[in-house]
Amino acid sequence: MSKQREELEHRLKLRNIKLSDYDDIREIMVSIYRDQGGAWTKQELKNQLKAFPEGQICIEDNGKVVAAALSIIVDYGKFGDNHTYDQITGYGKFDTHDDDGDTLYGTDVFVHKEYRGMRLGRRLYDARKELCENLNLRSIIAGGRIPGYSKYYDQMTPRKYIDLVKSKEIFDPVLSFQLANEFHVRKVITKYLPEDTDSRAYATLLEWINIYYEKDEKLIGNKKSIVRLGLVQWKMRRFNSVDDLMQQVEFFVDTVSGYKSDFCLLPEFFNAPLLAEFNDMDASEAIRNLADYTDEIVTRMSDLALSYNVNIIAGSMPEYDGKKLRNVSYLCRRDGTTDKQYKLHITPDEQAYWGLQGGNGIKVFDTDAGKIGILICYDVEFPELGRILAEQEMDILFVPFWTDTKNAFLRVNICAKARAIENECYVAITGSVGNLPRVENMDIQFSQSAIYSPSDFSFPHDATVAQASENAETTIVADVDLDLLTKQRKAGSVRNLEQRRLDLYSIHWKKKK
């Protein structure tokens, strides 16, 4: 390689600033801030390096600093939103830095004019965000100039100018860049930098929120990030008693618990083989007799959840109170508590054969492994329910189902995929396989259990975390990362929840009278 070629080749390196970099930094600042006070003094840079060396970041090219971002940590509550630049920097002394503070405050970002267009500013902003996350700080805050406002100050207010920059009707060399880097304008402040005539002494107070911030980190018992799901694709077979049924249930609970699963999901009407005992009855009478076993099964499921240390979504079972027959899924937590979710939408077949009625409520359940929702089979085909749960910050949606044919299965399956994408959550579905020749209306089964995710770069390329073989008794055990959901909701390629046009439409739950 020729010497001339070597001189032209860039060798960029991101690193922390040293005091010996001052001359390079001063050169950049003088060229950029000639009309706004010029460069930091060497003593001011020394003060900042002494206060918080990790927060002073630069990019060098072949040994010469060509861009830099400087910051301190502050207890933001001591300053509030109506501060000036001099106040929050301690007039250049940076004695306002507080290692126990909650906010990373950006004091400056600058790029050499000859390096504009190389996206070095974006690299510096990304490095700041990484620092904020690693230090577990609540947010990054900075005062931002709006130099383009000087062309419009006699035509509009600063707020109107900012709105037009947001909608890309106007380009501002500073604010447009900051908005593109996921900062939002917290408010407009005055006299932040009185010498900034281009901004007419106005400034934007900008904030980037650290979505991973944990206020009071505990040594144990923190919210889990990686959650392990265990799904049981259940084979319908003849059972002579509840003991026989629960022996098979315990086998699968033991299996997924052995892999340290946080959840075990069973299918809708997994206890249907017990209907064979009532095969000489009318279908509606038989299922009401089956409901007599529900309390005992729930009690035994709860015992399994405790002894095997796994949260069990007990598929679904019939519940009959003497007046209404409903389909209910029980959540048996591993702390010994239970909850339940009724199926809301009843299929024409369930109504005709059994006289099932729908429940009247829906909610998100808190567990030690995230917030979950449960929709039984047909309910997942109604997108309003998934959205209502998503608005309550659901992380994982569990769908126990029973389908007899492949086209019935595909309705559940395709809708489950849609719920995962549109609500930015994980969706786990499982059903039953095999045949029950002596059980009316539950004779054939079709299932292919799966776990689905949103569709973006952080997730599997086909938005499928795991999938079982068709119509084979088996289990799925797979991990899902709840932190990726947080990232998706705030920084995904598209953000279905955040970008809803709530000014045009919304979904409301009507309280039952």
Short mmCIF file of C-alpha atoms in Angstrom, two decimals:
data_model
loop_
_atom_site.label_atom_id
_atom_site.label_comp_id
_atom_site.label_asym_id
_atom_site.label_seq_id
_atom_site.Cartn_x
_atom_site.Cartn_y
_atom_site.Cartn_z
CA MET A 1 0.00 0.00 0.00
CA SER A 2 1.45 3.40 -0.96
CA LYS A 3 2.24 6.02 1.65
CA GLN A 4 -0.31 8.37 0.06
CA ARG A 5 -3.00 5.66 0.28
CA GLU A 6 -2.16 5.07 3.96
CA GLU A 7 -2.51 8.79 4.68
CA LEU A 8 -5.97 8.85 3.09
CA GLU A 9 -7.24 5.74 4.87
CA HIS A 10 -9.43 6.37 7.92
CA ARG A 11 -8.71 4.57 11.16
CA LEU A 12 -11.56 5.54 13.47
CA LYS A 13 -11.44 4.62 17.14
CA LEU A 14 -13.99 5.30 19.88
CA ARG A 15 -12.34 5.93 23.25
CA ASN A 16 -12.35 8.11 26.37
CA ILE A 17 -10.85 11.59 26.20
CA LYS A 18 -7.44 12.37 27.70
CA LEU A 19 -6.19 15.80 28.75
CA SER A 20 -3.55 15.52 26.02
CA ASP A 21 -6.41 15.70 23.49
CA TYR A 22 -7.12 19.32 24.43
CA ASP A 23 -5.49 20.95 21.40
CA ASP A 24 -7.51 18.80 18.98
CA ILE A 25 -10.71 19.50 20.92
CA ARG A 26 -10.04 23.23 21.07
CA GLU A 27 -9.47 23.34 17.32
CA ILE A 28 -12.90 21.79 16.64
CA MET A 29 -14.74 23.93 19.20
CA VAL A 30 -13.23 27.20 17.98
CA SER A 31 -14.29 26.47 14.40
CA ILE A 32 -17.84 25.53 15.43
CA TYR A 33 -18.56 27.87 18.35
CA ARG A 34 -16.77 31.00 17.16
CA ASP A 35 -19.92 33.05 17.78
CA GLN A 36 -21.12 31.16 20.86
CA GLY A 37 -18.25 31.57 23.30
CA GLY A 38 -15.55 29.53 21.60
CA ALA A 39 -13.81 26.55 23.21
CA TRP A 40 -13.59 25.16 26.70
CA THR A 41 -10.48 26.21 28.56
CA LYS A 42 -7.97 23.52 29.34
CA GLN A 43 -8.87 23.84 33.03
CA GLU A 44 -12.55 23.25 32.27
CA LEU A 45 -11.73 20.07 30.35
CA LYS A 46 -9.49 19.01 33.23
CA ASN A 47 -12.37 19.62 35.66
CA GLN A 48 -14.72 17.49 33.58
CA LEU A 49 -12.19 14.66 33.24
CA LYS A 50 -11.56 14.70 36.97
CA ALA A 51 -15.28 14.66 37.81
CA PHE A 52 -16.33 11.90 35.42
CA PRO A 53 -13.62 10.48 33.12
CA GLU A 54 -15.88 7.66 31.83
CA GLY A 55 -18.39 10.19 30.49
CA GLN A 56 -15.98 12.01 28.20
CA ILE A 57 -15.92 10.19 24.86
CA CYS A 58 -14.21 10.94 21.59
CA ILE A 59 -13.56 9.49 18.15
CA GLU A 60 -10.04 9.70 16.81
CA ASP A 61 -8.89 9.24 13.23
CA ASN A 62 -5.28 8.19 12.83
CA GLY A 63 -4.57 9.51 16.33
CA LYS A 64 -6.31 12.90 15.94
CA VAL A 65 -9.58 13.66 17.76
CA VAL A 66 -12.27 14.52 15.21
CA ALA A 67 -15.46 14.29 17.33
CA ALA A 68 -16.39 14.27 20.99
CA ALA A 69 -19.30 13.98 23.42
CA LEU A 70 -19.00 15.21 27.01
CA SER A 71 -21.32 14.51 29.92
CA ILE A 72 -21.75 14.39 33.69
CA ILE A 73 -24.09 12.62 36.09
CA VAL A 74 -26.50 14.82 38.05
CA ASP A 75 -29.27 14.45 40.59
CA TYR A 76 -31.75 16.03 38.23
CA GLY A 77 -34.30 16.78 40.93
CA LYS A 78 -31.93 19.39 42.36
CA PHE A 79 -32.06 21.41 39.15
CA GLY A 80 -35.42 20.76 37.53
CA ASP A 81 -36.34 21.77 34.02
CA ASN A 82 -35.78 25.52 34.39
CA HIS A 83 -32.00 25.52 34.69
CA THR A 84 -29.35 27.25 32.62
CA TYR A 85 -26.26 25.71 31.09
CA ASP A 86 -23.99 27.51 33.55
CA GLN A 87 -26.03 26.35 36.54
CA ILE A 88 -25.99 22.66 35.69
CA THR A 89 -22.28 22.65 34.76
CA GLY A 90 -21.25 24.64 37.83
CA TYR A 91 -19.97 27.43 35.59
CA GLY A 92 -17.40 25.12 34.07
CA LYS A 93 -16.20 23.62 37.35
CA PHE A 94 -18.42 20.54 36.95
CA ASP A 95 -18.70 20.23 40.72
CA THR A 96 -22.37 19.49 40.05
CA HIS A 97 -21.38 15.94 39.03
CA ASP A 98 -22.91 13.39 41.41
CA ASP A 99 -21.94 9.72 41.24
CA ASP A 100 -25.21 8.89 43.00
CA GLY A 101 -27.30 10.94 40.57
CA ASP A 102 -30.01 9.50 38.32
CA THR A 103 -29.43 11.33 35.03
CA LEU A 104 -26.66 11.48 32.44
CA TYR A 105 -26.49 15.12 31.40
CA GLY A 106 -24.97 15.90 27.99
CA THR A 107 -22.80 18.98 28.21
CA ASP A 108 -21.55 19.02 24.62
CA VAL A 109 -21.31 17.13 21.33
CA PHE A 110 -19.24 18.32 18.37
CA VAL A 111 -17.83 16.94 15.13
CA HIS A 112 -15.01 18.38 13.02
CA LYS A 113 -16.44 20.13 9.95
CA GLU A 114 -14.37 17.96 7.59
CA TYR A 115 -16.01 14.83 9.08
CA ARG A 116 -19.63 15.89 8.66
CA GLY A 117 -21.67 13.28 6.82
CA MET A 118 -19.79 10.32 8.32
CA ARG A 119 -22.43 9.83 11.04
CA LEU A 120 -19.90 10.25 13.83
CA GLY A 121 -22.50 12.10 15.89
CA ARG A 122 -24.71 9.01 15.80
CA ARG A 123 -21.82 6.86 17.04
CA LEU A 124 -21.28 9.23 19.94
CA TYR A 125 -24.97 9.28 20.82
CA ASP A 126 -25.07 5.47 20.73
CA ALA A 127 -22.04 5.36 23.04
CA ARG A 128 -23.80 7.72 25.46
CA LYS A 129 -26.89 5.52 25.46
CA GLU A 130 -24.76 2.46 26.17
CA LEU A 131 -23.11 4.31 29.06
CA CYS A 132 -26.49 5.36 30.44
CA GLU A 133 -27.77 1.77 30.32
CA ASN A 134 -24.62 0.27 31.85
CA LEU A 135 -24.68 2.78 34.72
CA ASN A 136 -28.42 2.13 35.24
CA LEU A 137 -29.32 5.82 34.94
CA ARG A 138 -32.88 6.92 34.37
CA SER A 139 -32.30 9.01 31.25
CA ILE A 140 -30.06 11.29 29.21
CA ILE A 141 -31.00 14.97 29.30
CA ALA A 142 -29.42 17.81 27.36
CA GLY A 143 -30.17 21.36 26.35
CA GLY A 144 -30.31 21.63 22.59
CA ARG A 145 -29.72 24.62 20.35
CA ILE A 146 -32.20 25.40 17.56
CA PRO A 147 -29.96 27.46 15.26
CA GLY A 148 -32.39 27.28 12.33
CA TYR A 149 -34.93 29.28 14.32
CA SER A 150 -33.19 32.55 13.43
CA LYS A 151 -34.76 32.34 9.96
CA TYR A 152 -38.28 31.97 11.35
CA TYR A 153 -38.40 33.81 14.68
CA ASP A 154 -40.48 36.67 13.25
CA GLN A 155 -42.95 34.21 11.68
CA MET A 156 -43.69 31.70 14.44
CA THR A 157 -43.18 30.78 18.08
CA PRO A 158 -40.41 28.36 19.10
CA ARG A 159 -43.07 25.70 19.82
CA LYS A 160 -44.51 25.99 16.32
CA TYR A 161 -40.99 25.81 14.88
CA ILE A 162 -40.25 22.63 16.86
CA ASP A 163 -43.52 21.04 15.70
CA LEU A 164 -42.59 21.72 12.07
CA VAL A 165 -39.14 20.25 12.60
CA LYS A 166 -40.74 17.15 14.11
CA SER A 167 -42.98 16.75 11.07
CA LYS A 168 -39.96 17.33 8.79
CA GLU A 169 -41.43 20.46 7.23
CA ILE A 170 -38.33 22.32 8.43
CA PHE A 171 -34.79 21.01 8.86
CA ASP A 172 -32.80 22.18 11.87
CA PRO A 173 -29.14 21.06 11.88
CA VAL A 174 -29.20 20.30 15.61
CA LEU A 175 -32.78 19.42 16.53
CA SER A 176 -33.44 17.24 13.48
CA PHE A 177 -30.39 15.15 14.36
CA GLN A 178 -31.45 14.80 17.99
CA LEU A 179 -34.98 13.74 17.11
CA ALA A 180 -33.60 11.16 14.68
CA ASN A 181 -31.61 9.72 17.59
CA GLU A 182 -34.74 8.98 19.67
CA PHE A 183 -34.66 12.08 21.87
CA HIS A 184 -37.93 13.84 22.57
CA VAL A 185 -38.48 17.48 23.44
CA ARG A 186 -39.37 17.73 27.09
CA LYS A 187 -39.99 21.49 26.98
CA VAL A 188 -38.79 24.80 25.55
CA ILE A 189 -36.52 26.81 27.84
CA THR A 190 -35.31 30.40 27.64
CA LYS A 191 -31.96 32.00 28.46
CA TYR A 192 -30.30 28.57 28.49
CA LEU A 193 -27.39 29.94 26.44
CA PRO A 194 -27.93 33.72 26.32
CA GLU A 195 -25.08 34.16 23.83
CA ASP A 196 -26.72 31.81 21.30
CA THR A 197 -28.17 34.45 18.98
CA ASP A 198 -29.03 31.94 16.23
CA SER A 199 -31.44 30.22 18.62
CA ARG A 200 -32.69 33.58 19.88
CA ALA A 201 -31.71 32.43 23.40
CA TYR A 202 -34.24 29.61 23.20
CA ALA A 203 -33.30 25.97 23.65
CA THR A 204 -34.98 22.61 23.69
CA LEU A 205 -34.74 20.47 26.79
CA LEU A 206 -34.28 17.00 25.31
CA GLU A 207 -34.60 13.60 26.95
CA TRP A 208 -33.82 10.02 26.01
CA ILE A 209 -35.36 7.53 28.43
CA ASN A 210 -33.44 4.40 29.42
CA ILE A 211 -36.08 1.70 29.07
CA TYR A 212 -33.90 -0.76 31.01
CA TYR A 213 -33.61 1.45 34.10
CA GLU A 214 -34.21 -0.39 37.38
CA LYS A 215 -34.81 1.97 40.28
CA ASP A 216 -34.15 -0.28 43.27
CA GLU A 217 -32.16 -3.29 42.14
CA LYS A 218 -32.58 -6.18 44.56
CA LEU A 219 -30.09 -8.97 45.07
CA ILE A 220 -32.78 -11.61 44.63
CA GLY A 221 -36.37 -11.63 43.40
CA ASN A 222 -35.89 -9.20 40.50
CA LYS A 223 -38.14 -9.30 37.46
CA LYS A 224 -36.90 -12.01 35.12
CA SER A 225 -35.60 -11.10 31.71
CA ILE A 226 -35.22 -14.58 30.25
CA VAL A 227 -38.38 -16.65 30.78
CA ARG A 228 -38.58 -20.35 29.93
CA LEU A 229 -41.85 -21.67 28.54
CA GLY A 230 -42.92 -25.32 28.58
CA LEU A 231 -45.81 -26.33 26.32
CA VAL A 232 -47.51 -29.72 26.43
CA GLN A 233 -48.94 -31.03 23.17
CA TRP A 234 -51.27 -33.47 24.84
CA LYS A 235 -52.48 -36.79 23.46
CA MET A 236 -56.11 -37.65 24.10
CA ARG A 237 -56.30 -41.18 25.51
CA ARG A 238 -58.70 -43.12 27.67
CA PHE A 239 -58.39 -42.45 31.41
CA ASN A 240 -60.38 -44.47 33.92
CA SER A 241 -60.22 -41.90 36.71
CA VAL A 242 -58.99 -38.48 37.78
CA ASP A 243 -55.98 -40.26 39.32
CA ASP A 244 -55.06 -41.66 35.89
CA LEU A 245 -55.45 -38.24 34.31
CA MET A 246 -53.36 -36.48 36.94
CA GLN A 247 -50.63 -39.11 36.70
CA GLN A 248 -50.18 -38.14 33.04
CA VAL A 249 -50.37 -34.43 33.89
CA GLU A 250 -47.70 -34.84 36.56
CA PHE A 251 -45.45 -36.64 34.08
CA PHE A 252 -45.46 -33.60 31.78
CA VAL A 253 -45.21 -31.05 34.62
CA ASP A 254 -42.21 -32.99 35.92
CA THR A 255 -40.72 -33.03 32.42
CA VAL A 256 -40.88 -29.29 31.73
CA SER A 257 -39.95 -28.50 35.34
CA GLY A 258 -36.84 -30.63 34.91
CA TYR A 259 -35.74 -28.09 32.31
CA LYS A 260 -36.40 -25.29 34.85
CA SER A 261 -39.37 -23.91 32.96
CA ASP A 262 -41.18 -20.93 34.44
CA PHE A 263 -44.52 -21.89 32.85
CA CYS A 264 -46.27 -25.11 31.87
CA LEU A 265 -49.17 -24.72 29.40
CA LEU A 266 -51.78 -27.45 28.86
CA PRO A 267 -54.47 -27.51 26.12
CA GLU A 268 -58.13 -26.58 26.21
CA PHE A 269 -60.32 -29.39 27.59
CA PHE A 270 -57.30 -31.62 28.31
CA ASN A 271 -59.55 -33.52 30.74
CA ALA A 272 -62.07 -34.43 28.01
CA PRO A 273 -61.15 -38.18 28.11
CA LEU A 274 -63.09 -38.35 31.39
CA LEU A 275 -66.23 -37.68 29.34
CA ALA A 276 -66.14 -41.34 28.27
CA GLU A 277 -67.56 -42.17 31.69
CA PHE A 278 -70.71 -40.27 30.72
CA ASN A 279 -70.98 -41.38 27.10
CA ASP A 280 -74.49 -42.79 27.60
CA MET A 281 -75.74 -39.29 28.48
CA ASP A 282 -76.72 -36.37 26.29
CA ALA A 283 -73.63 -34.24 25.40
CA SER A 284 -74.84 -31.26 27.45
CA GLU A 285 -75.48 -33.43 30.51
CA ALA A 286 -72.15 -35.22 30.12
CA ILE A 287 -70.07 -32.04 30.16
CA ARG A 288 -71.91 -30.78 33.25
CA ASN A 289 -70.94 -34.00 34.98
CA LEU A 290 -67.35 -33.47 33.82
CA ALA A 291 -67.44 -30.06 35.52
CA ASP A 292 -67.80 -31.85 38.87
CA TYR A 293 -64.11 -32.82 38.61
CA THR A 294 -62.82 -29.28 38.04
CA ASP A 295 -62.33 -28.24 41.68
CA GLU A 296 -60.38 -31.40 42.48
CA ILE A 297 -58.18 -31.03 39.39
CA VAL A 298 -57.44 -27.38 40.17
CA THR A 299 -56.45 -28.27 43.74
CA ARG A 300 -54.12 -30.99 42.52
CA MET A 301 -52.70 -28.71 39.80
CA SER A 302 -51.94 -26.10 42.43
CA ASP A 303 -50.10 -28.72 44.49
CA LEU A 304 -48.05 -29.64 41.40
CA ALA A 305 -47.20 -25.99 40.78
CA LEU A 306 -45.84 -25.74 44.32
CA SER A 307 -43.96 -29.04 44.39
CA TYR A 308 -42.43 -28.67 40.91
CA ASN A 309 -41.80 -24.90 41.17
CA VAL A 310 -43.54 -24.00 37.91
CA ASN A 311 -46.49 -21.77 37.07
CA ILE A 312 -49.17 -23.93 35.44
CA ILE A 313 -51.76 -22.67 32.98
CA ALA A 314 -54.17 -25.55 33.42
CA GLY A 315 -55.50 -25.59 29.88
CA SER A 316 -59.24 -25.19 30.32
CA MET A 317 -62.05 -27.11 31.98
CA PRO A 318 -65.83 -26.79 32.23
CA GLU A 319 -67.29 -25.01 35.25
CA TYR A 320 -70.95 -25.33 36.18
CA ASP A 321 -72.62 -23.42 39.00
CA GLY A 322 -76.08 -24.92 38.57
CA LYS A 323 -77.23 -22.14 36.23
CA LYS A 324 -74.40 -21.37 33.82
CA LEU A 325 -71.86 -23.60 32.13
CA ARG A 326 -68.59 -21.87 31.32
CA ASN A 327 -65.15 -22.75 29.97
CA VAL A 328 -62.39 -21.64 32.35
CA SER A 329 -58.60 -21.66 32.39
CA TYR A 330 -56.89 -21.69 35.78
CA LEU A 331 -53.51 -20.12 36.49
CA CYS A 332 -51.88 -22.06 39.31
CA ARG A 333 -48.88 -20.03 40.42
CA ARG A 334 -45.88 -21.61 42.05
CA ASP A 335 -46.39 -19.40 45.12
CA GLY A 336 -49.64 -21.27 45.87
CA THR A 337 -52.10 -18.65 44.58
CA THR A 338 -54.61 -19.24 41.78
CA ASP A 339 -56.48 -17.10 39.27
CA LYS A 340 -58.80 -17.85 36.40
CA GLN A 341 -59.84 -16.59 32.99
CA TYR A 342 -63.17 -17.48 31.37
CA LYS A 343 -63.55 -18.03 27.66
CA LEU A 344 -65.49 -15.03 26.39
CA HIS A 345 -66.54 -16.11 22.90
CA ILE A 346 -68.38 -19.40 22.49
CA THR A 347 -68.34 -21.16 19.13
CA PRO A 348 -71.66 -22.14 17.49
CA ASP A 349 -70.75 -25.81 18.05
CA GLU A 350 -70.09 -25.32 21.77
CA GLN A 351 -73.37 -23.49 22.14
CA ALA A 352 -75.36 -26.08 20.19
CA TYR A 353 -73.94 -29.23 21.83
CA TRP A 354 -73.23 -28.10 25.37
CA GLY A 355 -74.99 -24.80 26.02
CA LEU A 356 -71.76 -23.06 27.01
CA GLN A 357 -71.93 -19.36 27.93
CA GLY A 358 -69.17 -16.77 27.73
CA GLY A 359 -67.52 -15.02 30.65
CA ASN A 360 -67.66 -11.27 31.18
CA GLY A 361 -64.16 -10.17 32.15
CA ILE A 362 -60.55 -10.15 31.05
CA LYS A 363 -57.34 -9.11 32.77
CA VAL A 364 -53.57 -9.39 32.84
CA PHE A 365 -52.14 -11.66 35.54
CA ASP A 366 -49.00 -10.77 37.49
CA THR A 367 -46.54 -13.63 37.92
CA ASP A 368 -42.95 -13.92 39.10
CA ALA A 369 -41.93 -14.27 35.43
CA GLY A 370 -43.77 -11.36 33.83
CA LYS A 371 -47.28 -10.16 33.08
CA ILE A 372 -49.36 -12.72 31.21
CA GLY A 373 -52.72 -13.00 29.52
CA ILE A 374 -54.83 -16.07 28.75
CA LEU A 375 -57.20 -16.36 25.80
CA ILE A 376 -58.92 -19.70 25.30
CA CYS A 377 -58.94 -20.90 21.69
CA TYR A 378 -61.65 -18.95 19.80
CA ASP A 379 -60.95 -15.81 21.87
CA VAL A 380 -57.58 -15.30 20.14
CA GLU A 381 -59.47 -14.77 16.89
CA PHE A 382 -60.85 -11.48 18.24
CA PRO A 383 -58.05 -8.86 17.99
CA GLU A 384 -59.73 -6.46 20.42
CA LEU A 385 -59.00 -8.79 23.35
CA GLY A 386 -55.28 -9.00 22.62
CA ARG A 387 -55.06 -5.22 22.31
CA ILE A 388 -56.86 -4.67 25.64
CA LEU A 389 -54.35 -7.00 27.31
CA ALA A 390 -51.42 -5.30 25.57
CA GLU A 391 -52.58 -1.95 26.91
CA GLN A 392 -52.19 -3.49 30.38
CA GLU A 393 -48.51 -4.29 29.57
CA MET A 394 -48.90 -8.00 28.92
CA ASP A 395 -45.60 -9.75 28.03
CA ILE A 396 -46.78 -13.27 27.16
CA LEU A 397 -50.15 -14.43 25.88
CA PHE A 398 -51.04 -18.09 26.51
CA VAL A 399 -53.60 -19.73 24.25
CA PRO A 400 -54.80 -23.22 25.20
CA PHE A 401 -56.87 -24.51 22.29
CA TRP A 402 -58.80 -27.51 21.02
CA THR A 403 -59.34 -27.91 17.27
CA ASP A 404 -60.59 -30.93 15.39
CA THR A 405 -59.48 -30.14 11.82
CA LYS A 406 -56.55 -28.41 10.20
CA ASN A 407 -58.60 -25.48 8.94
CA ALA A 408 -59.88 -24.90 12.49
CA PHE A 409 -56.30 -25.06 13.76
CA LEU A 410 -55.12 -22.58 11.12
CA ARG A 411 -57.65 -20.01 12.30
CA VAL A 412 -56.18 -20.15 15.80
CA ASN A 413 -52.61 -20.38 14.57
CA ILE A 414 -52.68 -17.49 12.11
CA CYS A 415 -54.53 -15.23 14.54
CA ALA A 416 -52.00 -16.05 17.28
CA LYS A 417 -49.18 -14.92 14.98
CA ALA A 418 -51.04 -11.70 14.28
CA ARG A 419 -51.57 -11.03 18.00
CA ALA A 420 -47.81 -11.38 18.62
CA ILE A 421 -46.92 -8.86 15.92
CA GLU A 422 -49.62 -6.28 16.48
CA ASN A 423 -49.30 -6.33 20.29
CA GLU A 424 -45.51 -6.74 20.47
CA CYS A 425 -45.67 -9.73 22.79
CA TYR A 426 -44.93 -13.46 22.81
CA VAL A 427 -47.81 -15.84 22.12
CA ALA A 428 -47.69 -19.51 23.19
CA ILE A 429 -50.33 -21.89 21.83
CA THR A 430 -50.89 -25.57 22.49
CA GLY A 431 -53.59 -28.12 21.69
CA SER A 432 -54.27 -31.83 21.83
CA VAL A 433 -53.74 -34.68 19.37
CA GLY A 434 -55.14 -38.17 18.90
CA ASN A 435 -58.70 -39.52 18.91
CA LEU A 436 -61.44 -40.20 21.45
CA PRO A 437 -63.82 -42.65 19.73
CA ARG A 438 -66.23 -42.89 22.65
CA VAL A 439 -66.58 -39.17 23.37
CA GLU A 440 -69.23 -37.30 21.42
CA ASN A 441 -68.13 -33.91 19.99
CA MET A 442 -64.48 -34.44 21.08
CA ASP A 443 -63.63 -37.35 18.81
CA ILE A 444 -60.73 -36.03 16.63
CA GLN A 445 -57.92 -33.56 17.34
CA PHE A 446 -55.40 -31.51 15.34
CA SER A 447 -52.52 -29.53 16.85
CA GLN A 448 -49.15 -28.02 16.13
CA SER A 449 -48.05 -26.16 19.24
CA ALA A 450 -45.81 -23.12 18.89
CA ILE A 451 -44.36 -19.97 20.43
CA TYR A 452 -44.53 -16.81 18.33
CA SER A 453 -42.74 -13.47 18.66
CA PRO A 454 -42.89 -10.01 17.09
CA SER A 455 -41.30 -9.80 13.65
CA ASP A 456 -38.19 -7.64 13.77
CA PHE A 457 -34.40 -7.95 13.84
CA SER A 458 -34.20 -8.92 17.51
CA PHE A 459 -36.42 -11.97 17.02
CA PRO A 460 -36.30 -15.17 14.91
CA HIS A 461 -36.43 -14.44 11.18
CA ASP A 462 -39.84 -16.11 10.82
CA ALA A 463 -41.20 -14.78 14.14
CA THR A 464 -41.38 -18.36 15.42
CA VAL A 465 -39.43 -19.10 18.59
CA ALA A 466 -40.27 -22.82 18.58
CA GLN A 467 -42.75 -25.17 16.91
CA ALA A 468 -43.79 -28.78 17.52
CA SER A 469 -44.37 -31.48 14.95
CA GLU A 470 -47.95 -31.86 13.78
CA ASN A 471 -50.16 -34.32 15.66
CA ALA A 472 -47.48 -35.90 17.84
CA GLU A 473 -47.53 -36.01 21.63
CA THR A 474 -44.56 -33.91 22.68
CA THR A 475 -43.38 -30.86 24.58
CA ILE A 476 -41.78 -27.56 23.61
CA VAL A 477 -39.32 -25.91 25.97
CA ALA A 478 -37.94 -22.56 24.83
CA ASP A 479 -36.68 -19.26 26.22
CA VAL A 480 -38.18 -15.84 25.51
CA ASP A 481 -36.43 -12.55 26.32
CA LEU A 482 -38.76 -9.95 27.86
CA ASP A 483 -36.14 -7.19 27.50
CA LEU A 484 -36.40 -7.59 23.73
CA LEU A 485 -40.08 -6.67 24.00
CA THR A 486 -39.17 -3.46 25.80
CA LYS A 487 -36.65 -2.68 23.09
CA GLN A 488 -39.17 -3.48 20.35
CA ARG A 489 -41.82 -1.20 21.83
CA LYS A 490 -39.47 1.78 22.02
CA ALA A 491 -36.96 1.24 19.21
CA GLY A 492 -38.39 -1.32 16.79
CA SER A 493 -38.47 -0.88 13.02
CA VAL A 494 -42.20 -0.33 13.47
CA ARG A 495 -43.97 0.22 16.80
CA ASN A 496 -47.54 -0.92 16.61
CA LEU A 497 -48.47 0.06 20.16
CA GLU A 498 -46.67 3.39 20.31
CA GLN A 499 -47.78 4.58 16.89
CA ARG A 500 -51.51 3.93 17.20
CA ARG A 501 -53.60 6.92 16.09
CA LEU A 502 -55.36 7.38 19.40
CA ASP A 503 -56.59 10.72 18.11
CA LEU A 504 -58.71 8.73 15.64
CA TYR A 505 -59.66 5.49 17.38
CA SER A 506 -59.42 3.49 20.57
CA ILE A 507 -60.75 0.30 22.18
CA HIS A 508 -62.77 0.51 25.39
CA TRP A 509 -63.97 -2.26 27.66
CA LYS A 510 -67.65 -1.80 28.52
CA LYS A 511 -68.39 -2.53 32.15
CA LYS A 512 -71.13 -5.13 32.43
CA LYS A 513 -74.24 -3.71 34.12
#
